[in-house]
Coordinates of C-alpha atoms and ligand atoms in Angstrom, one line a residue:
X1139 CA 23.9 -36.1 -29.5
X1140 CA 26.9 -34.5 -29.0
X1141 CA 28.8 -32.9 -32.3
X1142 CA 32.5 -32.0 -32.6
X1143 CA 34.2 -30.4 -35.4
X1144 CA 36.6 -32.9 -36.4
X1145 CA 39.9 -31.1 -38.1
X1146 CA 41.1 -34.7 -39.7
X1147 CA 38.0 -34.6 -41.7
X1148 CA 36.8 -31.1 -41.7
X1149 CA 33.6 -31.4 -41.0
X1150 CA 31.2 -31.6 -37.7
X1151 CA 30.8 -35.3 -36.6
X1152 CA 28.8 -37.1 -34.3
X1153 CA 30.9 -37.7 -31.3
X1154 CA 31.2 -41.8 -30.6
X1155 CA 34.4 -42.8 -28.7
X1156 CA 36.0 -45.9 -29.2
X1157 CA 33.9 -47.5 -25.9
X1158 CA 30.6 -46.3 -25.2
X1159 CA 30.5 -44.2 -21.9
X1160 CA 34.6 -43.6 -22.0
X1161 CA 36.8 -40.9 -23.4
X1162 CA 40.5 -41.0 -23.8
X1163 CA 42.0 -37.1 -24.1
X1164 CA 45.3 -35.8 -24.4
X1165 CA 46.4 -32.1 -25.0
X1166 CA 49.6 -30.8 -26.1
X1167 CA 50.9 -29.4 -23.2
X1168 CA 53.5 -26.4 -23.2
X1169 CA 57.0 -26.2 -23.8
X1170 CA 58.3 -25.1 -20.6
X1171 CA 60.8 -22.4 -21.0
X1172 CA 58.8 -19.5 -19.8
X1173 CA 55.8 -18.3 -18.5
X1174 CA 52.4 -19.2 -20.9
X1175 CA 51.3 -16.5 -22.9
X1176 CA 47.4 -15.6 -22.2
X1177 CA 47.0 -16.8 -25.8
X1178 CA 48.6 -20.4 -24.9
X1179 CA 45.6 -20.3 -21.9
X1180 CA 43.1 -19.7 -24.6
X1181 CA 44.4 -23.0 -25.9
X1182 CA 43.9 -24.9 -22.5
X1183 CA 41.0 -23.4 -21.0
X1184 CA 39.4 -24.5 -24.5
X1185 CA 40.5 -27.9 -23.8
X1186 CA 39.2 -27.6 -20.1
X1187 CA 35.8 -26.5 -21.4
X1188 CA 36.0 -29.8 -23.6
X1189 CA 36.9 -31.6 -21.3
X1190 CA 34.0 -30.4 -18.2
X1191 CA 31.8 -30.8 -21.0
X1192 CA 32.6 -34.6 -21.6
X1193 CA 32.4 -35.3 -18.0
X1194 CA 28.9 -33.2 -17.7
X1195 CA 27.7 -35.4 -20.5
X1196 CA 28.4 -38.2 -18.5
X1197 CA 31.2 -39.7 -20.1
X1198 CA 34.3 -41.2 -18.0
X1199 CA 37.2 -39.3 -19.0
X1200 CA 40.7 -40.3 -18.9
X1201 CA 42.7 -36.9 -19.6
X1202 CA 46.2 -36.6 -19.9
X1203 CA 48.7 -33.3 -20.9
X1204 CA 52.4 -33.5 -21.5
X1205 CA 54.8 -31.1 -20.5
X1206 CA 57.3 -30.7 -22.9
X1207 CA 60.4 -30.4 -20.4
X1208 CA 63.4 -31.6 -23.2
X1209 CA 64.6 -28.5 -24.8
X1210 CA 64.1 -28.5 -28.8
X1211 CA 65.1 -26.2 -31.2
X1212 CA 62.7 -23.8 -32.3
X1213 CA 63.0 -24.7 -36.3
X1214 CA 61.1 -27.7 -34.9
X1215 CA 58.0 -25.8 -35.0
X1216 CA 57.9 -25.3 -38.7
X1217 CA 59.3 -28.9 -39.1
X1218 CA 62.8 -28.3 -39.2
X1219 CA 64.5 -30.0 -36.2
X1220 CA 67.8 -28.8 -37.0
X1221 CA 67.7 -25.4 -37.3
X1222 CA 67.2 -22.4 -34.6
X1223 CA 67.9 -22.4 -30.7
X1224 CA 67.5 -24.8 -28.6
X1225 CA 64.8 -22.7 -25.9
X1226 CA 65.3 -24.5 -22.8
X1227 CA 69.3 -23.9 -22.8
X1228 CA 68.4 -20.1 -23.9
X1229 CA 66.4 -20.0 -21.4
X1230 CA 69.0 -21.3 -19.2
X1231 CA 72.0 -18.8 -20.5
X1232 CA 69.4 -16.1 -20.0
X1233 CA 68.8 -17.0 -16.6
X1234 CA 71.8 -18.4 -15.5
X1235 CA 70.3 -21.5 -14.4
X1236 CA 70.9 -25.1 -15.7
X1237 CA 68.0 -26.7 -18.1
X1238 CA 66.9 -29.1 -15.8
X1239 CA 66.6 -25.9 -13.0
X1240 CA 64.6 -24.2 -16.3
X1241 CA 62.5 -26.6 -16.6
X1242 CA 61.0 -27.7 -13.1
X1243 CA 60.2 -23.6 -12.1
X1244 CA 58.1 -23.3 -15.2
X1245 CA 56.3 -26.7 -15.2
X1246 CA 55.1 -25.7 -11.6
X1247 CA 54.5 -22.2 -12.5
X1248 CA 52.5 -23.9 -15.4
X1249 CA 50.6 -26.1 -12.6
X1250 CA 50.4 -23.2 -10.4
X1251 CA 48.2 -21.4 -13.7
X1252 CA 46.3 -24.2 -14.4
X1253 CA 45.0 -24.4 -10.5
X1254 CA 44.5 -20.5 -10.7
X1255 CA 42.5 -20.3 -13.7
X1256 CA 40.3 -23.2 -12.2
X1257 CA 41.3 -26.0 -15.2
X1258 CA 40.8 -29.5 -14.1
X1259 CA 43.9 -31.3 -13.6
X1260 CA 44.6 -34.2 -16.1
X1261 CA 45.1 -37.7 -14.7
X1262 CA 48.9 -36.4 -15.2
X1263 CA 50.9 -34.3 -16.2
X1264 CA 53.9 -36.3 -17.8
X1265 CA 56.8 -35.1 -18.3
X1266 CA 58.9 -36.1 -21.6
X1267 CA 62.4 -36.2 -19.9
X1268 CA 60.4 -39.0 -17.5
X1269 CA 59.2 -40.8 -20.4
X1270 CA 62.8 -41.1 -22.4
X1271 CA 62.9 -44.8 -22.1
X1272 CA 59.4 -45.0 -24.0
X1273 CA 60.6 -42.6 -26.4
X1274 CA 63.6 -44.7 -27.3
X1275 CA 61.2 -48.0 -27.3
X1276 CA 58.9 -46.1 -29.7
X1277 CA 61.6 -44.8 -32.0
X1278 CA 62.9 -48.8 -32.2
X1279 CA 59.8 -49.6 -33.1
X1280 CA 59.8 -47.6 -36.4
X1281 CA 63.3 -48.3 -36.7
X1282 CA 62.5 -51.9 -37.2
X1283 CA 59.4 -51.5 -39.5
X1284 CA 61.7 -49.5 -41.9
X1285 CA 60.8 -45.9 -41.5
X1286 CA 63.9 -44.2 -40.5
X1287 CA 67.3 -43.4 -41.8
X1288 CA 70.5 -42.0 -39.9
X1289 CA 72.2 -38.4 -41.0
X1290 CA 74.7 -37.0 -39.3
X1291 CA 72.7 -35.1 -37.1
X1292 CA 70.2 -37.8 -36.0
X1293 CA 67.6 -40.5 -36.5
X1294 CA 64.7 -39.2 -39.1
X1295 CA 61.3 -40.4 -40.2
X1296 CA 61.1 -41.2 -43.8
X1297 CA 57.6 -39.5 -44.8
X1298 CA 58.4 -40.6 -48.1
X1299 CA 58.7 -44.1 -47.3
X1300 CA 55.4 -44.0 -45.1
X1301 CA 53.5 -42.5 -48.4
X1302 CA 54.7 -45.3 -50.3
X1303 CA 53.3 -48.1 -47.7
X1304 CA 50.0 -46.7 -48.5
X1305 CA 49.7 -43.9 -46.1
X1306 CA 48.3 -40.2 -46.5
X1307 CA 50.9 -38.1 -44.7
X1308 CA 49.7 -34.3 -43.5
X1309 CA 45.6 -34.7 -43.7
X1310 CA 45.4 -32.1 -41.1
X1311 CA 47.1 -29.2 -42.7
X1312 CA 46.0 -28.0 -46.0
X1313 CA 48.8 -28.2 -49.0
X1314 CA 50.2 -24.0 -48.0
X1315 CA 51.1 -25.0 -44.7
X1316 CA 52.8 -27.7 -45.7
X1317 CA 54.7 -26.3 -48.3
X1318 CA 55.4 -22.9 -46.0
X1319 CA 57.0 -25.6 -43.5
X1320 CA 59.4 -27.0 -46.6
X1321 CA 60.7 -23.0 -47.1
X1322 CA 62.2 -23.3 -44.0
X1323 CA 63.9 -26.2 -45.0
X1324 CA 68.0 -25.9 -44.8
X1325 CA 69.3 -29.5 -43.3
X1326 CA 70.6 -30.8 -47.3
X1327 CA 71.2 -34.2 -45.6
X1328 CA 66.9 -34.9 -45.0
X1329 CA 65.6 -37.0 -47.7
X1330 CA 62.3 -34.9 -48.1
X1331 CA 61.4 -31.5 -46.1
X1332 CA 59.0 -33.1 -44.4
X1333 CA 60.8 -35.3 -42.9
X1334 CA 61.5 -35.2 -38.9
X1335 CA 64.1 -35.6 -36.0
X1336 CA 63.2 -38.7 -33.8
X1337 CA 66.6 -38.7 -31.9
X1338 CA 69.1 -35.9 -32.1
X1339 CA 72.7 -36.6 -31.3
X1340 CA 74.2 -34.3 -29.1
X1341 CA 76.9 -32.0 -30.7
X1342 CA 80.2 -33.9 -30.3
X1343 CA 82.1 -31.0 -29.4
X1344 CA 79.9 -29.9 -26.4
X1345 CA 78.1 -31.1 -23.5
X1346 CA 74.3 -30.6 -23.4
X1347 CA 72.4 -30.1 -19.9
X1348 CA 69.7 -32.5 -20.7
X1349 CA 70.9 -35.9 -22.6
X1350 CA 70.5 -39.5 -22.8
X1351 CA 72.4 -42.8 -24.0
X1352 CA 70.8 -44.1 -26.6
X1353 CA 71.0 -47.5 -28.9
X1354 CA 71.6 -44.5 -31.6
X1355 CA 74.4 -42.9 -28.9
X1356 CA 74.2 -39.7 -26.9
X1357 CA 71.4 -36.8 -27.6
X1358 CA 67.7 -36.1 -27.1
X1359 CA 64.6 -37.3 -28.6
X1360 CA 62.7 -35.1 -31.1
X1361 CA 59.8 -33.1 -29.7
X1362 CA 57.2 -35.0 -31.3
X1363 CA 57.7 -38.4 -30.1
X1364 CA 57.0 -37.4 -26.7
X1365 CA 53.3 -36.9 -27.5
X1366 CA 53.0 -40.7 -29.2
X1367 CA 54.8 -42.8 -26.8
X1368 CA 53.5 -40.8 -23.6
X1369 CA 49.8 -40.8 -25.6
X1370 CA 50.2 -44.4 -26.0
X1371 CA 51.5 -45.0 -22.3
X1372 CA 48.6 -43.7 -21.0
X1373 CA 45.9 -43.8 -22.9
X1374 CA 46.6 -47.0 -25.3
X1375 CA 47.6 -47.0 -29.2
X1376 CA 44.3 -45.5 -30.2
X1377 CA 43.1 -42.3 -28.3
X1378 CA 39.9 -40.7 -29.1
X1379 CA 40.2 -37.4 -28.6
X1380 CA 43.7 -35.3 -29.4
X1381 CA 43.8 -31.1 -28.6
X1382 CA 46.2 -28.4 -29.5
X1383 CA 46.2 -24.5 -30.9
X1384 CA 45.7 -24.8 -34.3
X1385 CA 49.3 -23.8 -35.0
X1386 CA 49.6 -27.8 -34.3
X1387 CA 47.6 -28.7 -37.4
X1388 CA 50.4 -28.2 -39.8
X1389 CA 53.3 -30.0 -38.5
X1390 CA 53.3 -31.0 -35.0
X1391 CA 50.0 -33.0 -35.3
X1392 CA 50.7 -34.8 -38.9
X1393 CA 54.2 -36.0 -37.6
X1394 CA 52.5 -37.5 -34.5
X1395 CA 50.1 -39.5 -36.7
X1396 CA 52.6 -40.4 -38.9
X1397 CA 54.9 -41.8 -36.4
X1398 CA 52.3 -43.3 -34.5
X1399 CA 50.7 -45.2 -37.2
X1400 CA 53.9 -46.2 -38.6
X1401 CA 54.4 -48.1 -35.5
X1402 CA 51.2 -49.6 -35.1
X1403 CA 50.6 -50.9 -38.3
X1404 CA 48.1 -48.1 -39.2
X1405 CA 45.5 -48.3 -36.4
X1406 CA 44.3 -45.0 -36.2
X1407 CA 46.2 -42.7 -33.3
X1408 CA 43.7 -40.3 -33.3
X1409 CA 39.4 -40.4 -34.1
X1410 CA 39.3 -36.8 -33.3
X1411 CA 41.3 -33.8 -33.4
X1412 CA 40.1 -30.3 -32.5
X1413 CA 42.1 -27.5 -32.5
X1414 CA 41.4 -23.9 -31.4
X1415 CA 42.3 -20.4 -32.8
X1416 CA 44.5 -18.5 -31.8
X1417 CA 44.1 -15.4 -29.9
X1418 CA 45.1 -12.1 -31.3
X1419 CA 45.9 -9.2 -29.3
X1420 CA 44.6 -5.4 -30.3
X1421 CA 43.7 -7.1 -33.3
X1422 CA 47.1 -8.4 -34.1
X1423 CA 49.5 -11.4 -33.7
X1424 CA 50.5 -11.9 -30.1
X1425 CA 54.8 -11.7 -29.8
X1426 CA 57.1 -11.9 -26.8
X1427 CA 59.2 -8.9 -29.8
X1428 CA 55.9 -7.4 -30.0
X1429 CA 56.2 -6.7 -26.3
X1430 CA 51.8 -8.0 -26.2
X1431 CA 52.8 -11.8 -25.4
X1432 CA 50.8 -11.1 -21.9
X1433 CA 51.0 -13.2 -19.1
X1434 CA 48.9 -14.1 -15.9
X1435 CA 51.3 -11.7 -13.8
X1436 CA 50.3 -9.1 -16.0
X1437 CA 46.6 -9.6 -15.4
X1438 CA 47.6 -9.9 -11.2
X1439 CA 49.6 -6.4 -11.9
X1440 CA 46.7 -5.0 -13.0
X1441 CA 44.4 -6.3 -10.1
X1442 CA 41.8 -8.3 -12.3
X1443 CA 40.5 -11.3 -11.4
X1444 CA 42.2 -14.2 -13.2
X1445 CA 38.7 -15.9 -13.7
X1446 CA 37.4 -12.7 -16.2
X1447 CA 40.0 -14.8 -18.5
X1448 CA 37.6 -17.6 -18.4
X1449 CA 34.5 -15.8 -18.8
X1450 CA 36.5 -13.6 -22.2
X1451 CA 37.0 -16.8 -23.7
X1452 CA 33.7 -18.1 -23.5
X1453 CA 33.1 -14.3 -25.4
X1454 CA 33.8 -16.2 -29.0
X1455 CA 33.7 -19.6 -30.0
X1456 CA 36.1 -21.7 -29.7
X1457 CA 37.0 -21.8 -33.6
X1458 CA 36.6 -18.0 -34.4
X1459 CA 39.0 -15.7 -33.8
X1460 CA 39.6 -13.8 -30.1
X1461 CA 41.0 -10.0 -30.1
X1462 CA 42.3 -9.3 -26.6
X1463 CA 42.5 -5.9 -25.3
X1464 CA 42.8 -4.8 -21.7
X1465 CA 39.1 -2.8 -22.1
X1466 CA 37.9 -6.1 -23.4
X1467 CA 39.1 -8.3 -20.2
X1468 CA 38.1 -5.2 -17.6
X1469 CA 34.2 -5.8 -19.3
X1470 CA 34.4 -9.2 -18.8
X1471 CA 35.4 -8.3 -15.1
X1472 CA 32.7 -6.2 -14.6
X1473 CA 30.0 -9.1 -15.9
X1474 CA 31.7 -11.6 -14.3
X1475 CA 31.3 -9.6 -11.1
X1476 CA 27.6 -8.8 -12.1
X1477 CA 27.0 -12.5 -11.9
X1478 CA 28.8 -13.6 -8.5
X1479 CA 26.8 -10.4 -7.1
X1480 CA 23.6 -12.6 -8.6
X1481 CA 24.9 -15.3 -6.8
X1482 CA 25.2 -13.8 -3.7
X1483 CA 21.5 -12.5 -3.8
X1484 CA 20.1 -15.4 -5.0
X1485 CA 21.7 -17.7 -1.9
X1486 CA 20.7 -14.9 0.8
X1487 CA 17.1 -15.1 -0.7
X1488 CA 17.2 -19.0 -0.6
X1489 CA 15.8 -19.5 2.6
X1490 CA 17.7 -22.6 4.0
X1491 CA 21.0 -24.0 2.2
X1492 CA 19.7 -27.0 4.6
X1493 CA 17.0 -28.0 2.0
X1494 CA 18.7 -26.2 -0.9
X1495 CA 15.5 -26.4 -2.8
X1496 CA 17.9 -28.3 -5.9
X1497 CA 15.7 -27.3 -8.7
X1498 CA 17.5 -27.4 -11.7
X1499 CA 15.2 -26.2 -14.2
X1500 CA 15.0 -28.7 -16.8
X1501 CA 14.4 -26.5 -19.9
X1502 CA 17.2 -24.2 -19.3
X1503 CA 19.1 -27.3 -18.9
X1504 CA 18.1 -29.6 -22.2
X1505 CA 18.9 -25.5 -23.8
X1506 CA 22.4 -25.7 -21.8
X1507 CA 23.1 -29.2 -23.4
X1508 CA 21.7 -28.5 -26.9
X1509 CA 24.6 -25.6 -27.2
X1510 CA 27.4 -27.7 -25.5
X1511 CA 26.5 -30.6 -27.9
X1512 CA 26.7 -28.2 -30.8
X1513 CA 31.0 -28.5 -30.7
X1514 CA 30.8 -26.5 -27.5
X1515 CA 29.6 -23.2 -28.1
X1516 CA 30.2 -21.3 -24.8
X1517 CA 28.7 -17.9 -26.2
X1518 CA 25.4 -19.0 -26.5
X1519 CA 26.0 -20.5 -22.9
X1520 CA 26.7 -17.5 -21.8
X1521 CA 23.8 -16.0 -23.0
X1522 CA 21.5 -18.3 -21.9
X1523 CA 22.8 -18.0 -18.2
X1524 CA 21.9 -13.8 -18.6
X1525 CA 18.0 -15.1 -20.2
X1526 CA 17.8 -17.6 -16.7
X1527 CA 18.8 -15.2 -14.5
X1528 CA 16.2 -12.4 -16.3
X1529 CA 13.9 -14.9 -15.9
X1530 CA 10.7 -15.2 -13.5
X1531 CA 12.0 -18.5 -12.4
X1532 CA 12.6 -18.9 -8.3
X1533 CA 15.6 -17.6 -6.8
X1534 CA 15.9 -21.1 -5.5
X1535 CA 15.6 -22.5 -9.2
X1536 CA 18.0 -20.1 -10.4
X1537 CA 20.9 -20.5 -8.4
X1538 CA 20.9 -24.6 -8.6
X1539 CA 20.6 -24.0 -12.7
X1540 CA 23.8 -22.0 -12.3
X1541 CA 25.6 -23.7 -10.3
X1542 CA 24.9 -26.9 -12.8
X1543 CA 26.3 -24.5 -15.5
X1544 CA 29.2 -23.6 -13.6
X1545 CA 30.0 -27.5 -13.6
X1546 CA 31.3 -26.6 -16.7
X1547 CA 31.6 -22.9 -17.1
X1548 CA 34.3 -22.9 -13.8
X1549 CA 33.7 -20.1 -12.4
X1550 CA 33.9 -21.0 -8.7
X1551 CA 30.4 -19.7 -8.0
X1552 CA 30.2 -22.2 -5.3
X1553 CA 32.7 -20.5 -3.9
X1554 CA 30.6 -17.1 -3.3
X1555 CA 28.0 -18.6 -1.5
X1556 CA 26.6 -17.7 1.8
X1557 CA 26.5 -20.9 3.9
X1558 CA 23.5 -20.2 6.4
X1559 CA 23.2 -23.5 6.8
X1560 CA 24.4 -25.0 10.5
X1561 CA 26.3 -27.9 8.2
X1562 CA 29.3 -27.4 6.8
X1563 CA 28.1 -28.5 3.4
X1564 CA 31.4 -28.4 1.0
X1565 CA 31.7 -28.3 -2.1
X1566 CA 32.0 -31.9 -2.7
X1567 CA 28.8 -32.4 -1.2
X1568 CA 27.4 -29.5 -3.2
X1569 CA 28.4 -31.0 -6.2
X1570 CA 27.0 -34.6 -5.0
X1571 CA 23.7 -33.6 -4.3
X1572 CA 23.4 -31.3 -7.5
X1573 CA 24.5 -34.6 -9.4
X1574 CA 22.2 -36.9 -7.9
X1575 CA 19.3 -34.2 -8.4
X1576 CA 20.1 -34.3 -12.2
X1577 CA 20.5 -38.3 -11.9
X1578 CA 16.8 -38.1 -10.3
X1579 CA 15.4 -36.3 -12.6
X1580 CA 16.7 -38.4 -15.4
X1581 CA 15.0 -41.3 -13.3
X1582 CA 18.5 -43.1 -13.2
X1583 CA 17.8 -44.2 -10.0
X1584 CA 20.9 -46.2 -9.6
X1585 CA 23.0 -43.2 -9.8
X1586 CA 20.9 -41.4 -7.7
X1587 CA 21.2 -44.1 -4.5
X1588 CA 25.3 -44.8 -5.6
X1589 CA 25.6 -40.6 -4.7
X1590 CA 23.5 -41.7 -1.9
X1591 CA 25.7 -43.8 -0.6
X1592 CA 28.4 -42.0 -1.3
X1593 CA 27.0 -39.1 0.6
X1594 CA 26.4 -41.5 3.9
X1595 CA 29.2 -43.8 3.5
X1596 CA 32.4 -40.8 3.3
X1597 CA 30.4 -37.8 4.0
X1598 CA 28.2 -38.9 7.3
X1599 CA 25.7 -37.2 5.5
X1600 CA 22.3 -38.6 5.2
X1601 CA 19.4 -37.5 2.3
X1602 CA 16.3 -38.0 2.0
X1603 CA 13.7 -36.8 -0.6
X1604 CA 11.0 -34.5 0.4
X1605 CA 8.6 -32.6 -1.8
X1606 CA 10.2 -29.5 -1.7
X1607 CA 13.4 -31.6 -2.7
X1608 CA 16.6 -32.9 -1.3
X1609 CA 17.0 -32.1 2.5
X1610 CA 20.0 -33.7 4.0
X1611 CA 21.0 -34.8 7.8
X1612 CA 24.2 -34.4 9.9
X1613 CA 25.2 -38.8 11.3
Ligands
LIG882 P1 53.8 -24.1 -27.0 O1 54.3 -23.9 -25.6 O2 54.4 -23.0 -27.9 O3 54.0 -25.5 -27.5 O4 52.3 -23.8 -27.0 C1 51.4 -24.4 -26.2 C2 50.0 -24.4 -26.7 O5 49.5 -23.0 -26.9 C3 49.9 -25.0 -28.1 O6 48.7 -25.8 -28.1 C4 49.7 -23.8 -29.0 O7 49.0 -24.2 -30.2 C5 49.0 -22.9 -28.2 N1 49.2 -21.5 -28.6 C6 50.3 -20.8 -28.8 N2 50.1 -19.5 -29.1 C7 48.7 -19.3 -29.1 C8 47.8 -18.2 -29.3 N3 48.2 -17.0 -29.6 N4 46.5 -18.4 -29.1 C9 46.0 -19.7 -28.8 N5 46.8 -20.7 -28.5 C10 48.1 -20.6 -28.7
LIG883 ZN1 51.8 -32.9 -28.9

């Protein structure tokens, strides 16, 4: 039974979505300005593990990340929407470039990262200036059930007025981070700190680079209400699963479930939210000031291998704290190296890829699930793949247990194999047949012949069972 530690009640909970068998996910994406820190990766290669992990489980997973492409201003953060720079327009003066120009090279350097670092792609990746009319829609919505108010500067939420319908407002954060958000506070015209932008105006004496007619007039929406109305686009008014850094938890994350279940009548937005840590660097905050807010570039300067930054992750749990140091990154290099070496000998001593002898060792693998199940705890994974390969197991055995691991861990090892075989097998079919060997030896035999079929039906390949396993035919 799969647990997750669930940051709306604090505790670790038995994992039941909404629909047996399905999982609705959406993680904050990034505010695209500039390139991601390796300490925003952190953030989304946790969410990637999460989310291999679901669909290893077998659950159907409908995941969805937003980019956040409408500049806000960076008091928004601490849950003041009216004070600070706007970043995208900084970013814009900085560069000499317009917003919009801003905006689309750092979303597809952001894609670019995400393909790199080997992080499944989300259904989509929506974009909030795409999305404005849904925005506005949502906004309406709590407009008309009473939970707004006009200033001068824009259209608010009224947390006040949502406490006093009977609602609990900031049951993620504890009471310091809420009050450390109301210090910031300096916009005299907000009913209570807490309360946020929905729609800013634009300022009437200039001309913004990103901005939209309104029923409210011209300006922008606030940065939360992206994450509702394109969560709710997507994935319907309820979502089970909701990810961020756990710099989310104290304002960002409240104000979404505030909003949200304003305008649904209180159905719950969210059954889970996890967040992770964030990661430090030489045992310090991470800063673009401090001159340590490293990106991927940095790691290409250096000639490491981007995947090391997977396997250092996976180094502490997901929830604990991370210390980055280069030294720290070059070991992981040198392990992860270690084990596509292990790879590579295993697969040369496999006789024939033809019959690839897909024995996934079934106590390493009920081990493999035990620690994923138990809120996905990737060190122990880690450790468990050095016990199988120090084990007296086959080499064939070996190899087809990793490369079931790697279905999550994302390494690529597939990648480093040797292909002796005189069919082309790609990884598509790789991944097939290792599916339908774990389908097998679950005795779901109806998965087993759908991969089947699959395999014959788009793949021209044909399978049959043999005792020394799977061996597979060219039609
Ligand atoms: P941002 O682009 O600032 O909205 O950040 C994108 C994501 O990265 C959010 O989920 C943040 O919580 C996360 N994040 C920011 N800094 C760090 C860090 N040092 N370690 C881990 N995650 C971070
Ligand atoms: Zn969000």
């Amino acid at each position: 039974m799969l647990k997750v530690y669930n940051s709306l009640t604090k505790t670790l909970e038995e994992f039941n979505p909404m629909v047996e068998g399905k999982v609705s996910m959406y993680t904050c994406g990034p505010t695209v300005y500039s390139y991601p820190t390796i300490g925003n990766w952190r953030t989304y290669i946790f969410s990637d593990v999460v989310n291999r992990s679901l669909r290893y489980l077998g659950y159907d997973v409908s995941f969805v990340m937003n980019l956040t492409d409408v500049g806000h201003l960076t008091g928004d953060n601490l849950g003041d929407s009216s004070s600070g720079e706007d970043r995208l327009e900084k970013a814009a003066k900085r560069e000499k470039k317009s917003a919009w120009d801003i905006a689309k090279f750092y979303s597809d350097d952001f894609v670019n990262g995400v393909n790199r670092l080997n992080i499944l792609n989300p259904i989509i990746f929506c974009k909030a200036t795409e999305h404005i009319q849904e925005q506005i829609d949502l906004v309406k919505k709590i407009e008309e059930r009473g939970f707004t108010y006009s200033t001068t500067d824009g259209i608010y939420f009224d947390v006040k007025k949502y406490e006093s319908n009977g609602n609990t407002y900031g049951e993620l954060s504890n009471l310091d981070q809420i009050l450390e958000g109301a210090r910031v506070e300096i916009n005299p015209e907000k009913k209570d700190p807490r309360d946020f932008a929905l729609w800013k105006f634009s300022p009437r004496d200039s001309k913004r680079d990103m901005e939209w007619d309104s029923p409210w007039g011209m300006g922008f929406p606030g940065w939360h209400i992206e994450c509702s109305a394109m969560g709710m686009k997507y994935l319907g008014e309820q979502i089970d699963l909701h990810l961020g850094g756990e710099d989310l938890r104290s304002t960002h994350h409240p104000n979404e479930i505030a909003q949200s279940e304003a305008a649904t009548d209180k159905k719950p937005f969210v059954k889970y939210w996890m967040h992770g840590a964030f990661l430090q660097v030489d045992g310090g905050r991470m800063g673009k000031s401090l001159g340590n807010a490293y990106t991927l570039s940095d790691i290409d300067e250096k000639g490491i291998n981007l995947i090391a930054l997977r396997y250092f992750y996976f180094s502490s749990h997901y929830r604990s704290k991370l210390n980055f140091t280069w030294d720290a990154l070059k070991s992981s290099e040198t392990t992860l190296n270690k084990l596509i070496n292990t790879v590579k000998r295993l697969s040369s001593e496999v006789e024939t890829l033809h019959n690839i002898d897909l024995n996934i060792n079934l106590d390493y693998q009920t081990k493999f699930i035990q620690y994923l199940e138990n809120d996905f705890d990737m060190p122990k994974v880690l450790s468990l793949m050095w016990e199988l390969i120090k084990s007296d197991l086959s080499s064939s055995t070996k190899l087809a247990t990793l490369l079931d691991f790697d279905r999550v861990l994302g390494f690529n090892l597939t990648n480093v194999l040797d292909q002796p075989s005189s069919i082309d097998i790609s990884d598509e079919v790789k991944t097939l047949l290792l599916e339908r060997d774990v389908a097998r030896k679950k005795k779901d035999f109806n998965e087993s012949d759908r991969i089947r079929d699959i395999l014959f039906n788009e793949y021209h390949i044909k399978v049959y069972d043999t005792d020394k396993g799977q061996e597979i035919e060219e039609v």
